[in-house]
Short mmCIF file of C-alpha atoms in Angstrom, two decimals:
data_model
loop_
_atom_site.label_atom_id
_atom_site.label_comp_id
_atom_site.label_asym_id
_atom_site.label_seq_id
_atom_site.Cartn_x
_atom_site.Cartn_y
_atom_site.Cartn_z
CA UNK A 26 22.26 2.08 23.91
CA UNK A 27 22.47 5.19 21.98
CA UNK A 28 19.89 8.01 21.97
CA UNK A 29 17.66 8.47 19.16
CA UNK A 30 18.96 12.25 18.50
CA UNK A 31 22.49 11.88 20.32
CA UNK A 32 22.61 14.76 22.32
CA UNK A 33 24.55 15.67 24.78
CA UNK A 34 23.19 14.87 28.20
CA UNK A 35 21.99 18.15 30.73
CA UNK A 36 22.67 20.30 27.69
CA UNK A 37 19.31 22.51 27.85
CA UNK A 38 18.23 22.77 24.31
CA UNK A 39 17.48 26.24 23.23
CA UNK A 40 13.72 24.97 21.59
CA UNK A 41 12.13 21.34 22.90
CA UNK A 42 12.92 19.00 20.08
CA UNK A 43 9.07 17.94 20.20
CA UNK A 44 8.81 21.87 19.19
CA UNK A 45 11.34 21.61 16.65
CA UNK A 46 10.41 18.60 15.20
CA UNK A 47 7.01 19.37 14.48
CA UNK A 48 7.87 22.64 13.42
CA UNK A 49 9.55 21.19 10.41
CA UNK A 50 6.75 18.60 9.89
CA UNK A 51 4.47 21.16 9.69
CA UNK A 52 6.60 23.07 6.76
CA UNK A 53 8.04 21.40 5.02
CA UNK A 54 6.66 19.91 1.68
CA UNK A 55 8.16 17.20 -0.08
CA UNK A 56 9.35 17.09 -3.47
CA UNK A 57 10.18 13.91 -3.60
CA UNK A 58 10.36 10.19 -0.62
CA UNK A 59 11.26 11.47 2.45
CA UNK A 60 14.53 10.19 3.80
CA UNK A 61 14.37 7.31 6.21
CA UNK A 62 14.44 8.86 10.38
CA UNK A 63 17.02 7.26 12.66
CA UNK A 64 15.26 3.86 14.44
CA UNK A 65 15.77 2.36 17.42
CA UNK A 66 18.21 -0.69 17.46
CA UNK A 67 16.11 -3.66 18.45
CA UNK A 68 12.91 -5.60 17.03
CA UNK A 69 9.91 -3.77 16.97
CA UNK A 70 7.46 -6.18 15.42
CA UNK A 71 5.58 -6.11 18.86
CA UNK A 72 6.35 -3.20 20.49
CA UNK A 73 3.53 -0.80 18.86
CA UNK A 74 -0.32 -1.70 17.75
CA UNK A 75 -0.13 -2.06 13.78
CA UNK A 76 -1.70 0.53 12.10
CA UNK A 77 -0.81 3.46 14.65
CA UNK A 78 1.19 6.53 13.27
CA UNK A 79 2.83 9.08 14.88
CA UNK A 80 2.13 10.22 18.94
CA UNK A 81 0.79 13.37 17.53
CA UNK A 82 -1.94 13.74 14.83
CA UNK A 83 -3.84 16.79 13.45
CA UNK A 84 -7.40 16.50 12.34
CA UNK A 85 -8.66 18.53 8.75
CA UNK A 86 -9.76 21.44 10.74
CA UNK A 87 -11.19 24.48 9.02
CA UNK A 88 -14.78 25.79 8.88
CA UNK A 89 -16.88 24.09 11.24
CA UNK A 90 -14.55 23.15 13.70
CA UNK A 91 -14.98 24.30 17.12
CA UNK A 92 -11.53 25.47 18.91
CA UNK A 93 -11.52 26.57 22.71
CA UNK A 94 -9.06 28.11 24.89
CA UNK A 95 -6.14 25.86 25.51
CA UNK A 96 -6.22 23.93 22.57
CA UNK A 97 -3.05 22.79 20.59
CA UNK A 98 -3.48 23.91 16.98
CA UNK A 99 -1.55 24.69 14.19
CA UNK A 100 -2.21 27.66 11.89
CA UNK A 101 -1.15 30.07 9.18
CA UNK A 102 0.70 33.04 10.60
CA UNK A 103 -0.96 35.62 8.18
CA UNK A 104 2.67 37.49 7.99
CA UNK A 105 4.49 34.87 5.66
CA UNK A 106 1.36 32.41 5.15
CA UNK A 107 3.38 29.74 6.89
CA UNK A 108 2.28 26.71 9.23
CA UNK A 109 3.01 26.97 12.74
CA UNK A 110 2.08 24.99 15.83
CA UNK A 111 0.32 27.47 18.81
CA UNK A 112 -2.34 27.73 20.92
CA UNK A 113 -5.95 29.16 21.40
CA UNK A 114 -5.73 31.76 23.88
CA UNK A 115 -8.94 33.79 23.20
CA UNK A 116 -12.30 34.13 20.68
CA UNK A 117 -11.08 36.59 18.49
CA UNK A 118 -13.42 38.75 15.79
CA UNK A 119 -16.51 37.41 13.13
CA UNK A 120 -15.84 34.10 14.35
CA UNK A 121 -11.92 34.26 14.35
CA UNK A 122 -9.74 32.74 16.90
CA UNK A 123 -6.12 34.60 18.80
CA UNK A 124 -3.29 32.07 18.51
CA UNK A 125 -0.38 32.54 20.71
CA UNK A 126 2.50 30.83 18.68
CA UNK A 127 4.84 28.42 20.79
CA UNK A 128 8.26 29.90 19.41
CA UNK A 129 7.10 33.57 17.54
CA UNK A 130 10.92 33.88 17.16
CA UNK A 131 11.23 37.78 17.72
CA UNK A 132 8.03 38.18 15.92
CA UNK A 133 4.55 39.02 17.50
CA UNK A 134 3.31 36.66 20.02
CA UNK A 135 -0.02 35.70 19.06
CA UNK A 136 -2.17 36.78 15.63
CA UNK A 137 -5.69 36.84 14.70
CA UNK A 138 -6.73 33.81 12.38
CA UNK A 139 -9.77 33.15 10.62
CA UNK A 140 -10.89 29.42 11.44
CA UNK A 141 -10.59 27.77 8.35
CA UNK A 142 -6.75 28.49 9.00
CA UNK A 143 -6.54 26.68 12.26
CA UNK A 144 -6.16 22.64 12.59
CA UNK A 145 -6.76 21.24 15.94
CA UNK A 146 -3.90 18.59 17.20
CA UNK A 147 -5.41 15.80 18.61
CA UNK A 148 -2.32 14.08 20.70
CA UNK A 149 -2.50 10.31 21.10
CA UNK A 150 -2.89 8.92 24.48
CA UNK A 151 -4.04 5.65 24.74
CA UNK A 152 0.02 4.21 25.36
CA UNK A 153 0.02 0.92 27.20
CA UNK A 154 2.06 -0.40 30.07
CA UNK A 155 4.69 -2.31 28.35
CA UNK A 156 4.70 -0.53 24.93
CA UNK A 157 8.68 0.59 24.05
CA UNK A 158 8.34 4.90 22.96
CA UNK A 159 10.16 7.53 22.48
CA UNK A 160 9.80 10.13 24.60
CA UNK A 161 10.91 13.59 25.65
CA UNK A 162 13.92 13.40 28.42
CA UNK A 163 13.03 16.37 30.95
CA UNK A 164 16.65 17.63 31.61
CA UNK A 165 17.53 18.23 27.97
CA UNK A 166 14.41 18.14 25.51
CA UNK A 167 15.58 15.07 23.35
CA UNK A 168 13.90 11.95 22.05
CA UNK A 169 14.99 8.66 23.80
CA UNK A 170 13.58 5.26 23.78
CA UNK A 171 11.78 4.30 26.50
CA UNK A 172 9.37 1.03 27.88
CA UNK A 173 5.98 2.08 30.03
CA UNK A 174 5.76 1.20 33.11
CA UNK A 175 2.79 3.74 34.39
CA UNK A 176 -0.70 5.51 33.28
CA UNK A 177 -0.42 8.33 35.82
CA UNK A 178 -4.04 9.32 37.08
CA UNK A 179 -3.18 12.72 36.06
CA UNK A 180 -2.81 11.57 32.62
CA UNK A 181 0.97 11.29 32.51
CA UNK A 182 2.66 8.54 31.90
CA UNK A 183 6.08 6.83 33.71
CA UNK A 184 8.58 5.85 31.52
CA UNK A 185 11.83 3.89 32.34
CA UNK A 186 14.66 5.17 30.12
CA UNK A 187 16.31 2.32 27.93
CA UNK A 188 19.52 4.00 28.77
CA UNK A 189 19.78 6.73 31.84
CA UNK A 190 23.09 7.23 31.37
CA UNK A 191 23.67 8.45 35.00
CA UNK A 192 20.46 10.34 34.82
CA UNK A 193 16.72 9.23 36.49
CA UNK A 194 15.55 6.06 35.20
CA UNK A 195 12.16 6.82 35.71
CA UNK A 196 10.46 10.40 33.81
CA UNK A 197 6.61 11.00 34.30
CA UNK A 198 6.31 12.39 30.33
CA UNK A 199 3.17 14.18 28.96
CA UNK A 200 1.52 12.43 26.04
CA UNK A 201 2.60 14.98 23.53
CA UNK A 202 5.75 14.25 24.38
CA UNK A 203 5.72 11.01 23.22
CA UNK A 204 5.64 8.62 19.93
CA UNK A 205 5.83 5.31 19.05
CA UNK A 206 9.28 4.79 17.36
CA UNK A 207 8.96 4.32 13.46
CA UNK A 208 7.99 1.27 11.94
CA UNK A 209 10.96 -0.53 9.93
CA UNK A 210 10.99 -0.86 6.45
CA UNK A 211 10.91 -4.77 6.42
CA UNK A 212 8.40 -4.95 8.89
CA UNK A 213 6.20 -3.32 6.17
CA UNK A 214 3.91 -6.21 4.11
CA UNK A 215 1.87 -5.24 0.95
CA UNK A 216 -1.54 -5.22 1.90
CA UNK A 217 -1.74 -4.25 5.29
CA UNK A 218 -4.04 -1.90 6.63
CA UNK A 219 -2.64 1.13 8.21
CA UNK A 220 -4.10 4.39 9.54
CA UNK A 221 -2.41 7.52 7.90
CA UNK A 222 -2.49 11.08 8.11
CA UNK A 223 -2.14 13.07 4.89
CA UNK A 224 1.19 14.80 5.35
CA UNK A 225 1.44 17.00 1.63
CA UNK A 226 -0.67 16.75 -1.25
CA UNK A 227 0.45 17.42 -4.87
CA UNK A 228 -0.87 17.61 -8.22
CA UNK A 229 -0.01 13.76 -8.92
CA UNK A 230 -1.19 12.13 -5.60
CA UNK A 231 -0.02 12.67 -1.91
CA UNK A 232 2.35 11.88 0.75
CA UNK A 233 1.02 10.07 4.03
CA UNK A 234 2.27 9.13 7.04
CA UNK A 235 1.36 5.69 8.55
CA UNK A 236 4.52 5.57 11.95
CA UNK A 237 7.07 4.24 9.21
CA UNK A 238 9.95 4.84 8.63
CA UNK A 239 9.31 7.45 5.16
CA UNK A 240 6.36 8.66 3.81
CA UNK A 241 4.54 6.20 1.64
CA UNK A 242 3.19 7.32 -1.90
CA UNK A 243 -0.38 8.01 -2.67
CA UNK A 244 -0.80 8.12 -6.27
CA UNK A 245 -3.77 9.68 -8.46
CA UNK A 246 -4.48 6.52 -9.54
CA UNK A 247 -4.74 4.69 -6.29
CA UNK A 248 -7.30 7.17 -4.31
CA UNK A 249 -10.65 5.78 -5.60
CA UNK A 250 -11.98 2.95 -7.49
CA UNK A 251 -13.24 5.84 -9.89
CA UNK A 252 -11.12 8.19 -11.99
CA UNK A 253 -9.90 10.85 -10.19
CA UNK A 254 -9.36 14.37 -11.85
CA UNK A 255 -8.26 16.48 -9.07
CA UNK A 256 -6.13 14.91 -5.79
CA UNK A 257 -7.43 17.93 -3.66
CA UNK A 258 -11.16 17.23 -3.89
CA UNK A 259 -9.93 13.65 -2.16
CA UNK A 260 -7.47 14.46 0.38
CA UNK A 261 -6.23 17.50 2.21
CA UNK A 262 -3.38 17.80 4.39
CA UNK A 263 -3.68 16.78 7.71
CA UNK A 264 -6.81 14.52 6.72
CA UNK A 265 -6.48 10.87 8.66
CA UNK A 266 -6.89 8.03 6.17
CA UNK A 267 -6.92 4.34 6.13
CA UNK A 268 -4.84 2.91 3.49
CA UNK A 269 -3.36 -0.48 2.54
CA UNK A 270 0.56 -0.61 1.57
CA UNK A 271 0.33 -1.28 -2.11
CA UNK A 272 4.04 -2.07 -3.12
CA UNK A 273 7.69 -1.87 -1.72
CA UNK A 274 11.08 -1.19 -3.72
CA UNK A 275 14.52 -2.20 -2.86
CA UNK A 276 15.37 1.28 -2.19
CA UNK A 277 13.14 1.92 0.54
CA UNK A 278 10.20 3.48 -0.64
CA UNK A 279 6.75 2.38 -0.75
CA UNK A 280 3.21 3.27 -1.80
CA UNK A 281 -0.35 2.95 -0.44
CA UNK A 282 -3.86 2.87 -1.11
CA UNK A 283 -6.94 3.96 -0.23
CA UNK A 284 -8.45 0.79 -2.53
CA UNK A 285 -8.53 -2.39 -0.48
CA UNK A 286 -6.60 -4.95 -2.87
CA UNK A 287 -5.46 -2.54 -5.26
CA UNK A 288 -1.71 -3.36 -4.94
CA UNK A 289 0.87 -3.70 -7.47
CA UNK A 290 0.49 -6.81 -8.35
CA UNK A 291 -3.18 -6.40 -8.07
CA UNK A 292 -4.16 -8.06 -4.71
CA UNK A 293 -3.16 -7.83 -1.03
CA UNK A 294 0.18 -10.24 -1.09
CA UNK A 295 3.40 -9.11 -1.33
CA UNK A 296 4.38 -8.60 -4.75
CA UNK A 297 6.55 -11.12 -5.82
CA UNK A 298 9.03 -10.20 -8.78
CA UNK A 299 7.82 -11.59 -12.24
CA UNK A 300 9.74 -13.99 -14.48
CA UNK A 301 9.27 -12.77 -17.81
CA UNK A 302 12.28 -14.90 -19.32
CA UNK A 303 9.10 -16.93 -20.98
CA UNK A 304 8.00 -13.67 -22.83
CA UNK A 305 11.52 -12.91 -24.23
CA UNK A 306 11.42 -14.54 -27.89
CA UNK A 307 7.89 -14.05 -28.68
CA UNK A 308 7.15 -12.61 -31.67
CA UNK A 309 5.67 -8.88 -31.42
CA UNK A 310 3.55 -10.17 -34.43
CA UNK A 311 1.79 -12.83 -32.26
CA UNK A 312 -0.91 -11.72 -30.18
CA UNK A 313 -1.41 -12.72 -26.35
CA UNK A 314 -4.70 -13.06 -24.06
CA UNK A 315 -4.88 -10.88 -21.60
CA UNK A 316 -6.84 -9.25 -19.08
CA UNK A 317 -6.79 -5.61 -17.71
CA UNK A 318 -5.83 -5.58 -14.04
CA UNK A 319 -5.52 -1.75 -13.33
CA UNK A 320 -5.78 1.26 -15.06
CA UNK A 321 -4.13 4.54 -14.73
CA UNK A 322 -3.64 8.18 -16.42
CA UNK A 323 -1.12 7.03 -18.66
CA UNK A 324 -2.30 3.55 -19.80
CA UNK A 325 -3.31 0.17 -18.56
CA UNK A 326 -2.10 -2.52 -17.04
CA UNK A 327 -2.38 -6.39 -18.54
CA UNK A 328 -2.22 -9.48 -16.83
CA UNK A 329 -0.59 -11.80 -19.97
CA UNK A 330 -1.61 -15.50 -19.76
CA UNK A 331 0.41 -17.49 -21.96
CA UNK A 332 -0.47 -21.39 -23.69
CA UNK A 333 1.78 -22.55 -21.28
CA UNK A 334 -0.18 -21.28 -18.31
CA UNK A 335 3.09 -18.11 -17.34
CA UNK A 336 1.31 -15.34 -16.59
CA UNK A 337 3.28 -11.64 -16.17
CA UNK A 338 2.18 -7.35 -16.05
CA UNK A 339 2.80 -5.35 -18.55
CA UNK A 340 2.15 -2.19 -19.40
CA UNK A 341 -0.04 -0.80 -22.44
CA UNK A 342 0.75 2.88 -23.02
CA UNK A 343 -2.31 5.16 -23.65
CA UNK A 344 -0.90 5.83 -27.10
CA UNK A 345 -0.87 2.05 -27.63
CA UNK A 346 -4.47 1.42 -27.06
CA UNK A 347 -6.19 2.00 -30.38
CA UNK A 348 -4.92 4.15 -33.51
CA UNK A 349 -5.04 7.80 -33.06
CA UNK A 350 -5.82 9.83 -30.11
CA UNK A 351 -6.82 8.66 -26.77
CA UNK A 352 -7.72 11.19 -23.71
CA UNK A 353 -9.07 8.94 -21.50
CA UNK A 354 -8.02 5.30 -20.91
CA UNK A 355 -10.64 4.34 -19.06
CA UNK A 356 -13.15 5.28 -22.19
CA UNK A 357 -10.99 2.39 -23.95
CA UNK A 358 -10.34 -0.57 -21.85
CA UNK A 359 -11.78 -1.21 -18.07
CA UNK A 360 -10.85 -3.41 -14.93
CA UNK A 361 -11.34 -7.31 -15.93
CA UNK A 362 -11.80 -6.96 -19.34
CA UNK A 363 -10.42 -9.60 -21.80
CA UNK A 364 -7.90 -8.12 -24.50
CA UNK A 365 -5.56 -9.22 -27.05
CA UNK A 366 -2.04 -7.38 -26.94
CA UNK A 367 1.64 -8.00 -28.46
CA UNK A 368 4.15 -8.36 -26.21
CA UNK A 369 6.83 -4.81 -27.95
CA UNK A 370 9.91 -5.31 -25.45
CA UNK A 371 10.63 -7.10 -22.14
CA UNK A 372 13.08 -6.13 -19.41
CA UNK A 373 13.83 -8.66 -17.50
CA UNK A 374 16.53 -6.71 -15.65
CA UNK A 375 13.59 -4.26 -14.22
CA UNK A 376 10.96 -6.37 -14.67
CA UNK A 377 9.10 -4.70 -17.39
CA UNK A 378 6.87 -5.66 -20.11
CA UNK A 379 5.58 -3.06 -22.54
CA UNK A 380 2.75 -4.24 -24.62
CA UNK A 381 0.14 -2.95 -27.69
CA UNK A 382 -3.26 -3.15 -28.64
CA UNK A 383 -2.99 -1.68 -31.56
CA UNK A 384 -2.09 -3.45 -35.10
CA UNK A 385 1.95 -3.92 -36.08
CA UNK A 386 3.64 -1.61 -38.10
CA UNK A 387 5.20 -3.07 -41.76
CA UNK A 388 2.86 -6.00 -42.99
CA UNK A 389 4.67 -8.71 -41.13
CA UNK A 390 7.80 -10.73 -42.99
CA UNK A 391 10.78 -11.82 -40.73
CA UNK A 392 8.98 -11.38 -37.48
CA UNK A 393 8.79 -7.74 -37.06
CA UNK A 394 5.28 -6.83 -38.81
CA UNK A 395 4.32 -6.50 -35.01
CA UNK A 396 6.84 -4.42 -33.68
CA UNK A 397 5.92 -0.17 -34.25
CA UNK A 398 9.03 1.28 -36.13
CA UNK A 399 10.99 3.88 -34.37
CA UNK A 400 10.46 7.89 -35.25
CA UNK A 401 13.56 8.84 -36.88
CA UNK A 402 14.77 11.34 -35.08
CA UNK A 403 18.04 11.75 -36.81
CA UNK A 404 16.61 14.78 -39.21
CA UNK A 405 16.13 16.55 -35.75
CA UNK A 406 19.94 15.79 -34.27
CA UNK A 407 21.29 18.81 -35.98
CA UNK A 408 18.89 21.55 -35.14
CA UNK A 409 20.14 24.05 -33.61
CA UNK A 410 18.88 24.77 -29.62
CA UNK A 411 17.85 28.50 -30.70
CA UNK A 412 15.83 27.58 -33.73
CA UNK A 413 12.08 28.01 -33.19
CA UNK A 414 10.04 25.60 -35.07
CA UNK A 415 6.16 25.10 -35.51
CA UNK A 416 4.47 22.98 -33.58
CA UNK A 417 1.31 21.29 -32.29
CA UNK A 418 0.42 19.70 -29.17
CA UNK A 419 -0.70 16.36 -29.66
CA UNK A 420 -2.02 15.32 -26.06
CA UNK A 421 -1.32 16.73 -22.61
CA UNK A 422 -0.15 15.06 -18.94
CA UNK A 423 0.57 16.34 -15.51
CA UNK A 424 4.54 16.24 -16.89
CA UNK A 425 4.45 18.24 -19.82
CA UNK A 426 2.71 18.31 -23.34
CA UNK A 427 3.46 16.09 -26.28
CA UNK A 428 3.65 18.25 -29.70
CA UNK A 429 4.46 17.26 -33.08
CA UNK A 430 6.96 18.78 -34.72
CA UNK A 431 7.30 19.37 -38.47
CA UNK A 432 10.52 20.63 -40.24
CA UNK A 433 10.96 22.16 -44.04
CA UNK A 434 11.25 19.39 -45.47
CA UNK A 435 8.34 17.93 -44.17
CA UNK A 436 9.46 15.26 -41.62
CA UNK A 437 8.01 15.42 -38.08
CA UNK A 438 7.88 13.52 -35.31
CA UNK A 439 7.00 14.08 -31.59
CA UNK A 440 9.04 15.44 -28.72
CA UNK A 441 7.78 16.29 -25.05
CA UNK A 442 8.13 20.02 -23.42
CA UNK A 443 8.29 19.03 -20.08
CA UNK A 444 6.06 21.53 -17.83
CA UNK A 445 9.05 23.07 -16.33
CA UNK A 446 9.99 24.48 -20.54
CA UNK A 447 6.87 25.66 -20.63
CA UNK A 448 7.14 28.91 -19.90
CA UNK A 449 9.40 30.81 -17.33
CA UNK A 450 7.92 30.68 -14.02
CA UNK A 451 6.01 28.15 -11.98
CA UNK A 452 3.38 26.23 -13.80
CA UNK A 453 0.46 24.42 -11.88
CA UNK A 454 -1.18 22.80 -14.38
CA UNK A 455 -0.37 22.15 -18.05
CA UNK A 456 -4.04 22.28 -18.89
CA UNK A 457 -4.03 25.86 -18.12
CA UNK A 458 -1.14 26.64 -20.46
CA UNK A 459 -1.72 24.34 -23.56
CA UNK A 460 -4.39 22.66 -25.43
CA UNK A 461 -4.55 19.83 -27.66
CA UNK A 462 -4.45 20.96 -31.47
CA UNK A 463 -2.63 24.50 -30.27
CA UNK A 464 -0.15 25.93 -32.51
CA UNK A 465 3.03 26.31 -30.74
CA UNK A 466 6.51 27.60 -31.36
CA UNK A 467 9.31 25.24 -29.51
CA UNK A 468 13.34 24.66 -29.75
CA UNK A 469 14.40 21.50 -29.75
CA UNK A 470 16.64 20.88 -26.32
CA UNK A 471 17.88 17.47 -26.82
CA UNK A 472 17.31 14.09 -29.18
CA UNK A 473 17.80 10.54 -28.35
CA UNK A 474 17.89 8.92 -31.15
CA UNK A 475 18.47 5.42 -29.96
CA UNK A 476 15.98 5.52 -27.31
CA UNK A 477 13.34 7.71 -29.91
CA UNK A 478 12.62 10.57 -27.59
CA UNK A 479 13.03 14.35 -28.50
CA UNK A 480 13.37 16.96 -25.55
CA UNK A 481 11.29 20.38 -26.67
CA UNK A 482 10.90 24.15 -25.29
CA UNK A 483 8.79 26.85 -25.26
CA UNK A 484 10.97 29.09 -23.26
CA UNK A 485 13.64 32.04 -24.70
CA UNK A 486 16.80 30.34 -25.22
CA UNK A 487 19.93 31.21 -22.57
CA UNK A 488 23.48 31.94 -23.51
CA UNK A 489 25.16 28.74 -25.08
#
């Protein structure tokens, strides 16, 4: 069998991959799902307790925490603010501890660092005999899978190698040089508990690690049964969790939760696609029981019953609660409430639904009194990219602000400036940029016509 990094054997790797590895873990921040780590080949439903993560876990740390000499820790080297894994070698000043970094790479070897910029490792070692790994192979560094076979008294463990390939087929390995191999995709079931630790947080929710495969999605709306302003008050990186896998899509990605039962199809099965072929030629005139099943920053979600006893999710944008403006969704509509909505369009392809609350748009007549009209955005087709127009913002997100433009002649309509056309430069928070009812000057980018959406910016034109 293959190794799990491939190298080549007695080949003495410059840095131990354990080294390497978590030296990347510990810096790099994802934009986006983290791609999928190479497996091991054969069934691993019962080789590994559910619910464990990764060999090696790192506990919040910071102010409070009491570090002594010899303990693994990672902390910010203070010449390029950067994570890096060390160890305490000394008490340093006003309550300050000396890290000696494990690879300072031609820089100094250890550095001064206030506490609250040191996170103690805590390495897992309660492996049993029988349990497949991965651990470190002595002669070269490198990950390969491995079964048990020993709890050494000196707190080592004997592993026999899946595949010596001429080498020993016996290793006594150090804890924190092992794992337990990732958990496969498939072997992943909405609902289950896990145990996590926080890998990155960002504005809109947070990345965590649960011994899968990828990272698994933590959204804003999923942290807490209340609303949740601000991800960072909630989680920090590093932080252990215990979350419940909330949904799974066909391209390998998946969320969690920290809400028992809060799953995508709003309990703890696996979500099952819904067969909205039954909501297809309803009228958007004719309104529909439902009941609110979840709620989140940008609207609600509604469990439709129909006559007939078919029952499918859809969505209720915020601005298709109630008439006018709506900041908050959860000062409109709450968990288990009873509402009446009209079913506006159905995907059946995606499995989409989007729905209203609020009144139809043209008096009825021919079945389409229900159904809002489109914006024209045709007036706005022609304007050119470099032609400022007045504008004002209409509501904000974490994405980008919504303002209404006007032109000459009167018509307006709304288009988005995503967060990024702003203003040049990174931009944290849109909140801290724009407010609702601000007068703004924007160009318009792009227009969809067909689909009703209108790209806007706030930023100096470039060279077209």
């Amino acid at each position: 069998m293959a190794p799990v990094l491939k190298p080549a054997r007695g080949r003495k790797a410059a840095l131990p991959v354990c080294l390497a590895a978590l030296v990347i873990y510990l810096c790099y921040v994802p934009l986006a799902f983290v791609p999928s780590f190479a497996g091991v080949g054969r069934d691993s439903s019962s080789r590994y307790p559910r619910g464990i993560s990764q060999a090696t876990r790192f506990a919040r740390g910071g102010a409070g925490e009491s570090f002594a000499k010899g303990d693994a820790v990672k902390a910010i080297c203070p010449d390029d603010d950067q994570w890096y894994p060390g160890t305490i070698d000394k008490e340093g000043s006003d309550g300050a501890f000396v890290v000696k970094w494990d690879d300072p790479e031609g820089g100094p070897e250890t550095h001064e660092v206030s506490a609250e910029n040191i996170k103690k490792i805590v390495i897992f070692k309660d492996y049993k005999v029988g349990e497949t790994v991965e651990a470190v192979f002595p002669e070269d560094g490198n990950y390969y899978p491995a079964e048990v076979m020993k709890i050494n008294a000196d707190g080592t463990f004997s592993v026999k190698w899946e595949d010596p390939d001429g080498g020993p087929e016996t290793s006594d390995v150090q804890p924190a040089e092992m794992k337990y191999p990732p958990i496969p995709f498939d072997k992943l079931e909405v609902g289950q508990k896990y145990k996590g630790t926080v890998r990155s947080v960002l504005d809109f929710g947070a990345f965590v690690d649960i011994g899968a495969e990828g990272d698994g999605l933590l959204h804003i709306s999923r942290i807490s049964k209340e609303r949740v302003e601000n991800v960072y008050d909630y989680v920090s990186e590093g932080q252990e969790i215990e979350c419940w896998i909330s949904g799974k899509r066909d391209d390998g990605k998946f969320g969690v939760t920290m809400v028992e039962g809060l799953t995508e199809s709003g309990g703890g099965g696996r979500r099952a696609p819904a067969d909205l072929t039954p909501f297809q030629d309803l009228s958007p005139d004719d309104w529909q029981d439902g009941v609110v099943a979840r709620t989140a920053p940008f609207g609600a979600f509604v469990t439709v019953t129909l006559p007939g006893g078919e029952q499918a999710d859809g969505l209720v944008h915020i601005s298709q609660l109630r008439d006018g403006f709506v900041d908050n969704v959860e000062d409109e509509v709450s968990i288990g409430q009873e509402v009446k909505v009209r079913v506006q369009s159905v995907d059946t392809g995606a499995g989409k639904m989007s729905l209203s609350m609020k009144e139809g748009f043209g008096g009825g007549g021919g079945g389409g009194g229900g159904f809002r009209e489109p914006v024209d955005l045709t007036p706005f087709q022609d304007v050119a990219p470099d032609t400022w127009l007045t504008g004002k913002v209409a509501r904000c997100a974490p994405f980008g602000a919504f303002v209404t433009v006007t032109l000459e002649d009167g018509k307006s309509a709304d288009g988005l400036v995503h967060i990024t056309q702003i203003r040049d430069g990174f931009v944290e928070s849109v909140e801290d940029e724009l407010s609702i009812g601000q007068e703004v000057q924007v160009r318009v980018e792009s227009v969809d016509a067909g689909a009703g959406k209108m790209s806007l910016s706030m930023k100096q034109p470039s060279d077209y």
